[in-house]
Tab-separated table of C-alpha atoms in Angstrom:
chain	number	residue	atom	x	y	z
A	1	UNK	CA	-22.599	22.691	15.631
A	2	UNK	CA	-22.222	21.181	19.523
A	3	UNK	CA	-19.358	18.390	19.182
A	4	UNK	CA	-21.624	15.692	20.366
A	5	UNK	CA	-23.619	12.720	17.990
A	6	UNK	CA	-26.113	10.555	18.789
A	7	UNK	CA	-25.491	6.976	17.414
A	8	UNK	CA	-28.074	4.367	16.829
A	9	UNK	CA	-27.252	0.751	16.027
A	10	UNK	CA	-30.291	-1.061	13.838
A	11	UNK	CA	-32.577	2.159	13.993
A	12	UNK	CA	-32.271	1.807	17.763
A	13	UNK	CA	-30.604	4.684	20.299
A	14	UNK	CA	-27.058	2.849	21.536
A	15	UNK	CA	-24.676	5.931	22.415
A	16	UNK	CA	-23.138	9.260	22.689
A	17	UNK	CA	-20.641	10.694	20.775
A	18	UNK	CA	-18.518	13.409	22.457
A	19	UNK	CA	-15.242	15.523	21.408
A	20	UNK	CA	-14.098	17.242	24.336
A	21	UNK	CA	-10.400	18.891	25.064
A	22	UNK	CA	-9.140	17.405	22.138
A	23	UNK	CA	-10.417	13.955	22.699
A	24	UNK	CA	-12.998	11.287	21.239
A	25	UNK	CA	-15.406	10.101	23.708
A	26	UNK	CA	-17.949	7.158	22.960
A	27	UNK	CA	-20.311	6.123	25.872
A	28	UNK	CA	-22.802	3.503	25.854
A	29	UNK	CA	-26.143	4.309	26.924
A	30	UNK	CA	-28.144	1.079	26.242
A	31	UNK	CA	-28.575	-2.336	27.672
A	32	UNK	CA	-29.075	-4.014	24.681
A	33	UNK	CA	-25.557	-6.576	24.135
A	34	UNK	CA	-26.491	-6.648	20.515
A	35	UNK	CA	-26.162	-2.848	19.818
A	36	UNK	CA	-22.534	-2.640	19.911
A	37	UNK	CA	-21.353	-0.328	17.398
A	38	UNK	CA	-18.349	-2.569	16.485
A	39	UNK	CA	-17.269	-5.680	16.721
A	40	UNK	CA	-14.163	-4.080	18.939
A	41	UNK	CA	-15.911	-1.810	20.534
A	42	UNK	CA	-18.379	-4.143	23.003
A	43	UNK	CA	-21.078	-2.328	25.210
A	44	UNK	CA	-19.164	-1.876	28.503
A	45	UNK	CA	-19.970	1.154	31.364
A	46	UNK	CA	-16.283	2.604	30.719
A	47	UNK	CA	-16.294	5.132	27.838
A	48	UNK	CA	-14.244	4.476	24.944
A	49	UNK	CA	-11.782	7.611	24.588
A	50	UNK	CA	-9.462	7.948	21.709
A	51	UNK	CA	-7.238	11.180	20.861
A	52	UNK	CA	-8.285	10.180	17.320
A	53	UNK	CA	-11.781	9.472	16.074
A	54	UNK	CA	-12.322	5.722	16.609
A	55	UNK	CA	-11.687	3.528	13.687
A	56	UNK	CA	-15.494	2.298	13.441
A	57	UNK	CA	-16.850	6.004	12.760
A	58	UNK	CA	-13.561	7.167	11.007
A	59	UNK	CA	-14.476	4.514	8.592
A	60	UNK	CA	-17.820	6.590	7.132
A	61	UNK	CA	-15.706	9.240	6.238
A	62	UNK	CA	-14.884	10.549	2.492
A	63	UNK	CA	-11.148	10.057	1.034
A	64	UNK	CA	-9.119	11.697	-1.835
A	65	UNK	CA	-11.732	12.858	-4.488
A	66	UNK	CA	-14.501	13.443	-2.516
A	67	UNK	CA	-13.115	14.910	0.759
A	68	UNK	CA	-11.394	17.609	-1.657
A	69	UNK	CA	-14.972	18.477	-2.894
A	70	UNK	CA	-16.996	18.382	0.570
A	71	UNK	CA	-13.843	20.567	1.677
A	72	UNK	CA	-14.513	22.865	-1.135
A	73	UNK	CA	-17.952	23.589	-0.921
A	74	UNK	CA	-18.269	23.503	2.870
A	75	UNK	CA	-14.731	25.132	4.679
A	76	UNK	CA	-15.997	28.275	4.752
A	77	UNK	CA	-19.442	27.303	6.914
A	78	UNK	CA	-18.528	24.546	9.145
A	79	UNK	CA	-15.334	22.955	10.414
A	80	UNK	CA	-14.031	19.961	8.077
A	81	UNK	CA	-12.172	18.584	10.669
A	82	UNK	CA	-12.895	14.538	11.203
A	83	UNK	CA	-15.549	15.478	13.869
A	84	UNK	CA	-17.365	18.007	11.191
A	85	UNK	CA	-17.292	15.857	8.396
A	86	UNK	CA	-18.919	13.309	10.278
A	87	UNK	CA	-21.196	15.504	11.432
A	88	UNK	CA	-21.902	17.264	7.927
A	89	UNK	CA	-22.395	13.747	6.657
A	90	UNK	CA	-24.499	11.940	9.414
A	91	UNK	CA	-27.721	12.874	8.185
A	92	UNK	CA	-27.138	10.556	4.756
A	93	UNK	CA	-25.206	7.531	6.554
A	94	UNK	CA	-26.721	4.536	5.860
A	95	UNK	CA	-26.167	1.238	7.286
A	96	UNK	CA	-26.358	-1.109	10.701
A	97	UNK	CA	-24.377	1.915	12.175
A	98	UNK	CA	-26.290	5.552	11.901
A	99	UNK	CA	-26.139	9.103	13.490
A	100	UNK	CA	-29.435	11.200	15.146
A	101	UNK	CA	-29.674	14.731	13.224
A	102	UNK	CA	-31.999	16.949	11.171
A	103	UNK	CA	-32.312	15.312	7.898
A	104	UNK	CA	-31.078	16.475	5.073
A	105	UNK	CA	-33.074	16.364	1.968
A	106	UNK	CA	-31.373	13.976	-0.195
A	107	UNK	CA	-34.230	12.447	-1.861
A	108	UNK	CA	-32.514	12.333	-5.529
A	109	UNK	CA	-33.184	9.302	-7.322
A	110	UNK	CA	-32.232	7.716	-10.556
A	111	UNK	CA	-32.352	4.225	-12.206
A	112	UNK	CA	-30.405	1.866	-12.828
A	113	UNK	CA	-30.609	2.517	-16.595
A	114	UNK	CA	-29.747	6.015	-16.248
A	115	UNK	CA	-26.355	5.106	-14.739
A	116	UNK	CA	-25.634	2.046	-17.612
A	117	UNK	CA	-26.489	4.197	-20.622
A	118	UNK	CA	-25.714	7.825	-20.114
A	119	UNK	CA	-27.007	10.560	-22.148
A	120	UNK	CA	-24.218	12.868	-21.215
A	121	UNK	CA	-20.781	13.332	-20.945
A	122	UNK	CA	-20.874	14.671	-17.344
A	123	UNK	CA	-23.032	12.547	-16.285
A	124	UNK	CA	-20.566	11.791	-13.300
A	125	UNK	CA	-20.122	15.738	-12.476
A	126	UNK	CA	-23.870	15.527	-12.566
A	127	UNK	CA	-24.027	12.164	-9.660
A	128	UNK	CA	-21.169	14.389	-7.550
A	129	UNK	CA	-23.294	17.454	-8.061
A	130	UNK	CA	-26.517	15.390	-6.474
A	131	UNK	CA	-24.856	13.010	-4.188
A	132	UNK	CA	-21.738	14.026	-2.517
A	133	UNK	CA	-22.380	14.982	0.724
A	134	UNK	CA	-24.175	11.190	1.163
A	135	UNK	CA	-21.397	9.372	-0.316
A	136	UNK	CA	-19.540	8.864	3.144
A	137	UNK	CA	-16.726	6.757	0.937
A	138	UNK	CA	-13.224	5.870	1.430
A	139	UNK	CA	-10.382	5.448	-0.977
A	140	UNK	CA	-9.077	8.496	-3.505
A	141	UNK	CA	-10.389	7.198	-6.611
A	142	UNK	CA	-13.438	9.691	-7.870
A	143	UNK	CA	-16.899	7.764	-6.792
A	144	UNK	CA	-20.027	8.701	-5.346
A	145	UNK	CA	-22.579	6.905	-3.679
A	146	UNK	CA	-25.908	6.658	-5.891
A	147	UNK	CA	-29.206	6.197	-4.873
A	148	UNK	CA	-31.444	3.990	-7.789
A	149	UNK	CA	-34.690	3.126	-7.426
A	150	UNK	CA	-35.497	-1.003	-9.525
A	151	UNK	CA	-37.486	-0.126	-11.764
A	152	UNK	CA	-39.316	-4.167	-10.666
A	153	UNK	CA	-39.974	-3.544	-6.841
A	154	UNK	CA	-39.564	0.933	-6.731
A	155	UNK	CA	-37.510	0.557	-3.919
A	156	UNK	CA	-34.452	2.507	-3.286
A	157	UNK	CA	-30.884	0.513	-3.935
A	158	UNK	CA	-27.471	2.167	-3.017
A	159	UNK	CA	-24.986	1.672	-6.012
A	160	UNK	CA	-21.232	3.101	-5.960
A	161	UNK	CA	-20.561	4.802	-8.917
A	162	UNK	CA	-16.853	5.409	-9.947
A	163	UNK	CA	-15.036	7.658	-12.541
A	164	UNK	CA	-11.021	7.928	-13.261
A	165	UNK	CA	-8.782	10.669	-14.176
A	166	UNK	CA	-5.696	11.457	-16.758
A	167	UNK	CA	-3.565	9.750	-13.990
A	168	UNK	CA	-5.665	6.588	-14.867
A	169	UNK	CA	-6.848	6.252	-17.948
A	170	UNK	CA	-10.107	3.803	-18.378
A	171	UNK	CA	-9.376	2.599	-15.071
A	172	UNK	CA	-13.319	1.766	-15.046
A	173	UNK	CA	-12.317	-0.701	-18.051
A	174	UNK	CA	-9.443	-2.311	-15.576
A	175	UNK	CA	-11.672	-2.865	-12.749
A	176	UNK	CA	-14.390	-4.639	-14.369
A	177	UNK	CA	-12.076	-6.774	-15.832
A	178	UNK	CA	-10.260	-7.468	-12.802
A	179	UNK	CA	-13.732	-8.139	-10.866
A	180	UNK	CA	-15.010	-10.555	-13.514
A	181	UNK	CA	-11.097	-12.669	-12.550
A	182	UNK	CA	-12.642	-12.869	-8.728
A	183	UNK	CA	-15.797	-13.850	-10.192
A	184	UNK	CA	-15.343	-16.560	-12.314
A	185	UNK	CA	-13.392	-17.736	-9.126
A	186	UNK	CA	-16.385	-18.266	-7.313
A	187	UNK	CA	-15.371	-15.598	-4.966
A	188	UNK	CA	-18.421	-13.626	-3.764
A	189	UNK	CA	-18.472	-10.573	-5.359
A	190	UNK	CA	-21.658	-7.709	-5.417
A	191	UNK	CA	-23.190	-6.786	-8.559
A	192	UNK	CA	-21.314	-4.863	-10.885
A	193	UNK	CA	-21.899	-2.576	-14.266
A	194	UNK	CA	-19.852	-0.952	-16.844
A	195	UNK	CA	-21.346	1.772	-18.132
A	196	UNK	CA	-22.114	1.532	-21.937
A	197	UNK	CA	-19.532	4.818	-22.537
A	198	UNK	CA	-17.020	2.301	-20.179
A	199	UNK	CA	-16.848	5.953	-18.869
A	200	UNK	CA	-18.001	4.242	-15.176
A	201	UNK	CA	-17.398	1.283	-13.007
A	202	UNK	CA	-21.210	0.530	-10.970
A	203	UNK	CA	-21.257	-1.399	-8.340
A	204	UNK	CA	-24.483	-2.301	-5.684
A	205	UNK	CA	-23.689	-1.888	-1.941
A	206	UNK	CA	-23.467	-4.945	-0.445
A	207	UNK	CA	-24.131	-4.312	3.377
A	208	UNK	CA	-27.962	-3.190	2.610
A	209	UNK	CA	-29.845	-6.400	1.473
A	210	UNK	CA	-32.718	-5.917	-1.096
A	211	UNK	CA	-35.629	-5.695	1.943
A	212	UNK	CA	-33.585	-2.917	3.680
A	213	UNK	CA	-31.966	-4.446	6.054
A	214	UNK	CA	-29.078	-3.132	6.918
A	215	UNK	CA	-25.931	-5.929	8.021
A	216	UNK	CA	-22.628	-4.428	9.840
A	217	UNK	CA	-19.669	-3.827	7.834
A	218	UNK	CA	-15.987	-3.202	9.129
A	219	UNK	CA	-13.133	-3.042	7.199
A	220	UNK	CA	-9.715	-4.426	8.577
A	221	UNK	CA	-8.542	-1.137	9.641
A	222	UNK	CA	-11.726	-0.953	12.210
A	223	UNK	CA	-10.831	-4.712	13.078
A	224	UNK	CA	-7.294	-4.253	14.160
A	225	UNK	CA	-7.864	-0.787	15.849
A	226	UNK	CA	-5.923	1.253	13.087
A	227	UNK	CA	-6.515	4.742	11.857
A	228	UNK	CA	-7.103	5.173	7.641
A	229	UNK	CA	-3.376	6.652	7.304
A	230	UNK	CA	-2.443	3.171	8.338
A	231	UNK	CA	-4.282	1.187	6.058
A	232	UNK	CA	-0.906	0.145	4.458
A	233	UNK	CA	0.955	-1.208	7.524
A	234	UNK	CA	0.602	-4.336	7.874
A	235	UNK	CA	-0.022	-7.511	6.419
A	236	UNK	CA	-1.993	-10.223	5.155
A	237	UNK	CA	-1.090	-12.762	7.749
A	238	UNK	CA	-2.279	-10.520	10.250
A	239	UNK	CA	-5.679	-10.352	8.453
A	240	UNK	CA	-5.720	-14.264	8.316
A	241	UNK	CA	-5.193	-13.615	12.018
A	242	UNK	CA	-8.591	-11.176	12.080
A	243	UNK	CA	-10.685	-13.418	10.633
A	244	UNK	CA	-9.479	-16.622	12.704
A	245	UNK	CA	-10.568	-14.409	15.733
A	246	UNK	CA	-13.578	-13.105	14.101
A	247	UNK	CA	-15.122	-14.796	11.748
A	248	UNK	CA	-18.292	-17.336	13.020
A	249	UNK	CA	-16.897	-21.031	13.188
A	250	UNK	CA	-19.385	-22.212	10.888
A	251	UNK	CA	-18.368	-19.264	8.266
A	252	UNK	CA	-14.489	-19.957	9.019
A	253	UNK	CA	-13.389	-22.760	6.138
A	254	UNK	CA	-15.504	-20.843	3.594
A	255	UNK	CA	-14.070	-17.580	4.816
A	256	UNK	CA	-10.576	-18.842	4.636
A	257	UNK	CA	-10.861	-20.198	1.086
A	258	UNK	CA	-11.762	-17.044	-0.285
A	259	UNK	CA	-9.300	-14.680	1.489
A	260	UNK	CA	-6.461	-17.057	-0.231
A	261	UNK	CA	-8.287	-16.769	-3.269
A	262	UNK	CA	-8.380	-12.788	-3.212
A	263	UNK	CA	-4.797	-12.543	-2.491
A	264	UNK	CA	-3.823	-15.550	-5.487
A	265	UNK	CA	-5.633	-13.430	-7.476
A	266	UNK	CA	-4.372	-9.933	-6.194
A	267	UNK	CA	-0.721	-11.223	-7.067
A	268	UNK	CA	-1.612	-12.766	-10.640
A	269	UNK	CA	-3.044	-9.136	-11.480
A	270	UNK	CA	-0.548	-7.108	-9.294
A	271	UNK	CA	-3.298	-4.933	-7.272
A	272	UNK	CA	-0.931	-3.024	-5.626
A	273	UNK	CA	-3.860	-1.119	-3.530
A	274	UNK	CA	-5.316	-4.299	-1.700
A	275	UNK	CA	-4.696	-2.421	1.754
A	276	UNK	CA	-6.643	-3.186	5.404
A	277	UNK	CA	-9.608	-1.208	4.187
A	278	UNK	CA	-9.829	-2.884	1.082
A	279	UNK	CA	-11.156	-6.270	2.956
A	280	UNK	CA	-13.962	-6.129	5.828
A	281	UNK	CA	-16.226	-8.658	7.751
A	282	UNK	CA	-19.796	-8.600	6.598
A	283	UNK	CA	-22.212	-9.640	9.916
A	284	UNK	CA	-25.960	-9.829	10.569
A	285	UNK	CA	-25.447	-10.513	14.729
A	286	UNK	CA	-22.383	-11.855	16.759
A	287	UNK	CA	-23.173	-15.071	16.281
A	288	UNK	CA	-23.032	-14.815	12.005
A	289	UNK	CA	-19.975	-13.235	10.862
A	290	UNK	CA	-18.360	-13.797	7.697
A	291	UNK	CA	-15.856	-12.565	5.188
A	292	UNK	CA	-17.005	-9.457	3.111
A	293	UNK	CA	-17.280	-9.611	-0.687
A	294	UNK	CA	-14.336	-9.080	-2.843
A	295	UNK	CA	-14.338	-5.583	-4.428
A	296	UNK	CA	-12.035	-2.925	-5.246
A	297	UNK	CA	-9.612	-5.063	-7.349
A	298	UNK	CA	-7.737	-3.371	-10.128
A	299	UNK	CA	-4.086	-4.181	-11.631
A	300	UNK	CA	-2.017	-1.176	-10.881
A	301	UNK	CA	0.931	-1.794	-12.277
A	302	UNK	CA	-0.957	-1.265	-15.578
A	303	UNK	CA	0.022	2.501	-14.415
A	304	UNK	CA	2.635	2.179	-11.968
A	305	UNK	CA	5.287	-0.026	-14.249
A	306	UNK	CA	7.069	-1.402	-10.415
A	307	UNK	CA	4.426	-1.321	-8.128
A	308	UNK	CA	4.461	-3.675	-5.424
A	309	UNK	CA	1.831	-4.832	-3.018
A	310	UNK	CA	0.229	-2.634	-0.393
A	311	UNK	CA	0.878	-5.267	2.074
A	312	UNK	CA	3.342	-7.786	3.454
A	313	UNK	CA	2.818	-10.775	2.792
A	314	UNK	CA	5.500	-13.486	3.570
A	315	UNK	CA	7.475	-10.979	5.364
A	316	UNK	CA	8.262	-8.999	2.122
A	317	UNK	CA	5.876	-6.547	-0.731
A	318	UNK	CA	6.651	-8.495	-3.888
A	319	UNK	CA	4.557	-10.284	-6.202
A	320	UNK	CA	4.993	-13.763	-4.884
A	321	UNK	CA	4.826	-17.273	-7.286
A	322	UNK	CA	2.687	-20.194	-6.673
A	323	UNK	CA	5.220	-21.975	-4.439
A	324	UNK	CA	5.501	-19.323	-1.789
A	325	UNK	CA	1.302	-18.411	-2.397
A	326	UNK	CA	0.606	-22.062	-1.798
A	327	UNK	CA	2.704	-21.863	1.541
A	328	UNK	CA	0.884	-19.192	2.335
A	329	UNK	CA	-2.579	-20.955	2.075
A	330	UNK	CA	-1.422	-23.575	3.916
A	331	UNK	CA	0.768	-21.776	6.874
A	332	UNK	CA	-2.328	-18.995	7.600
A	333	UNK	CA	-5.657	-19.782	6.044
A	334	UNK	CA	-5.503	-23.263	7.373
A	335	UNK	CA	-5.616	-24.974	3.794
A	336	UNK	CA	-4.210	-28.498	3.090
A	337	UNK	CA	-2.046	-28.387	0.227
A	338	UNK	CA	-4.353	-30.298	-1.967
A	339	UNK	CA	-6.938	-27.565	-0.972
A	340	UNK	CA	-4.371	-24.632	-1.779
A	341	UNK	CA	-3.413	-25.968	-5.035
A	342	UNK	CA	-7.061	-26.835	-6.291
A	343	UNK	CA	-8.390	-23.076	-5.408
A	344	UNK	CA	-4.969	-21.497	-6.936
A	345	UNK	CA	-6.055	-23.908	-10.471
A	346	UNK	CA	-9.900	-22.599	-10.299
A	347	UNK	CA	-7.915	-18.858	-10.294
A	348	UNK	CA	-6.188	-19.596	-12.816
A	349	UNK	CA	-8.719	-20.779	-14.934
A	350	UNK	CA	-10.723	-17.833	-14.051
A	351	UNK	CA	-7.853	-15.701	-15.512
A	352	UNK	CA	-7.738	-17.583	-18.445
A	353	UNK	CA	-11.424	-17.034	-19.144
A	354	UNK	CA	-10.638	-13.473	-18.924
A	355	UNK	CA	-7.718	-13.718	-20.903
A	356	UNK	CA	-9.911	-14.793	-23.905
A	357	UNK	CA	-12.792	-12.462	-23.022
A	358	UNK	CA	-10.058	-9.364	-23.438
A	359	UNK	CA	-8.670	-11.052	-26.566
A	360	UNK	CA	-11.411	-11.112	-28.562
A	361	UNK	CA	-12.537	-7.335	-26.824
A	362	UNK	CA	-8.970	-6.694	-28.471
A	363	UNK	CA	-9.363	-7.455	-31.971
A	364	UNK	CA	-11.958	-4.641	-32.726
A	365	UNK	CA	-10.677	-1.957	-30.063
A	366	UNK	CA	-9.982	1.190	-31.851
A	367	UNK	CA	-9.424	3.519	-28.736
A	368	UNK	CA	-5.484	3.760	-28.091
A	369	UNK	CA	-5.531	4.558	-24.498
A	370	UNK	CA	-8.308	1.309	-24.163
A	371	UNK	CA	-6.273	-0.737	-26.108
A	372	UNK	CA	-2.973	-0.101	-24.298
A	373	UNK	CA	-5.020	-1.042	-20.761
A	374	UNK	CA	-6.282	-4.175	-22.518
A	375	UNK	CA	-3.060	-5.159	-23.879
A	376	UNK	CA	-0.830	-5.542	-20.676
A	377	UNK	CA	-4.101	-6.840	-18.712
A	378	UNK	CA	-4.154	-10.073	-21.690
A	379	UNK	CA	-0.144	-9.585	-20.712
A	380	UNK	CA	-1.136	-10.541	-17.019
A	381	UNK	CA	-3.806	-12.734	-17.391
A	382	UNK	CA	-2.287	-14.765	-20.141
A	383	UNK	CA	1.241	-15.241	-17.678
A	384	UNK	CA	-0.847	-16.654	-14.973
A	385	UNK	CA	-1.712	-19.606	-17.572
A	386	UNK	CA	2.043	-20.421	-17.627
């Protein structure tokens, strides 16, 4: 393969893509203002040369589960280096931001259905089997990026499809729970399954809307110019800070209230994996940014007894009480303290609803290892009614 890429921004050519003596050069060859690649990355005449891969294409690269099986099947006939795995997966990378290259034929389809009621037991070996090479997905927990044609309209939605291991038992169980907490907190969330075998947390991309258009994502590790091994240095002042400079004035308040509610609700479950890449600006132009839906919420200490937060927060990782969460409302996300306590009540009464749903899911659970996750999750919902 030559080391170059040709990126396109909306369909449209914007750039080059070069890796030469050991370094990673991006030049703009467009006039178009509106097809910068990233939000930190704005069309200019001086390339942009990194020693690294730049953060904004380092972000459609595979993690953990996945990278080990692209790495497996593929070593021994192409370099797996960052360049050749973004290479290897251009051809299937969907989104505002995509790469010029033969096609690969990746035209396997399934429904909706399919993925909510399997017939088999590897039905997730099956999805990795079919779709790994266009599942250009970070974080180490095993997913795979689906695609599902609605059964209503035929057309072809993009759904995230995650499994666990022994490390983390029904760890699909935990995260739906954990999701439905941000919901019922009126924090924008995507859609999201369990699979009827609980075998499988589902969720729909959010960045492709249902006509196909494609809206920028970038997570806070592309926002504040950091490589993926960072993506737990740092803190979550510093992404109040991002979205202050970011985020559209009109989207700001809205933005703001919703950030504080993910973390409240990050520190009632303990999430100790609610890193930079974990939280991302959603935009259709410059002029209409906003704050990404929550996902990827689960309560780790359910597994890790003493976890502690991925991120500072207050100058310190420790799970922080509603005095010091309220000051941090008010001191970065620009509430009033009326505002901070109000939102932190609506997540508590989220948790509470939860609290009851698991309860009652409780009584009738006969699985151990499902009834042990359920148990300390009522443990931490319940305490964040006290």
């Amino acid at each position: 393969m030559e080391n170059n890429l040709l990126v396109k921004v909306q369909g449209d050519f914007a750039g080059k893509m070069v890796l030469e003596d050991g370094e990673y050069i991006f030049s703009y060859q467009t006039e178009n203002k509106e097809n910068f690649i990233s939000l930190t990355m704005p069309l200019r005449t001086k390339d942009y040369v990194h020693t690294k891969l730049h953060p904004i294409f380092e972000m459609h690269l595979p993690e953990g589960y996945l990278l080990s099986i692209i790495k497996k099947h593929f070593a021994k006939i192409v370099k797996t280096d960052d360049f050749g795995l973004l290479q290897l997966m251009s051809p299937s990378i969907a989104g505002r931001v995509t790469y010029e290259s033969q096609k690969n034929n990746h035209n396997s389809t399934l429904t909706l259905d399919e993925l909510l009621h399997p017939k088999s037991e590897k039905l997730f070996d099956e999805l990795v089997e079919r779709f790994a090479l266009s599942s250009a997905l970070s974080g180490v927990q095993p997913k795979v990026l689906a695609k599902v044609q609605n059964k209503a309209t035929l057309r072809l939605e993009q759904y995230i499809v995650k499994s666990w291991g022994e490390d983390y038992k029904e760890l699909s169980l935990n995260e739906y729970y954990c999701m439905k907490v941000v919901q019922y907190a009126d924090v924008p969330t995507p859609e999201f399954y369990l699979s009827d075998d609980e075998k499988l947390f589902i969720m729909k991309r959010f960045d492709i809307l249902d006509d196909g258009e494609s809206l920028g994502f970038e997570d806070m590790c592309v926002l504040q110019a950091k490589q993926r091994d960072d993506k737990y240095n740092g803190s979550y002042e510093q992404i109040a800070k991002t979205i202050q400079t970011f985020v559209s004035g009109k989207n700001k308040k809205t933005a703001f209230i919703n950030f504080y509610k993910m973390i409240v609700i990050n520190n009632l479950l303990q999430n100790g994996d609610a890193h930079l890449k974990n939280f991302g600006l959603l935009y259709r132009n410059i002029h209409d940014i906003s704050l990404a839906p929550a996902y990827d919420v689960v309560s780790t200490t359910v597994y890790i007894k003493n976890d502690v937060p991925a991120l500072h927060l207050l100058g310190s990782k420790k799970w922080w009480d509603k005095k010091f969460l309220l000051r941090f409302g008010m001191e970065s996300c620009n509430l009033t303290n009326n505002e901070a306590n109000k939102y932190y009540e609506e997540c508590l009464s989220a948790m509470n609803k939860v609290a009851n749903e698991i309860a009652l899911r409780i009584k009738h659970e006969k699985n151990s290892d499902k009834r042990e996750v359920l148990e300390k999750l009522l443990n931490l919902t319940n305490k964040g009614n006290h």
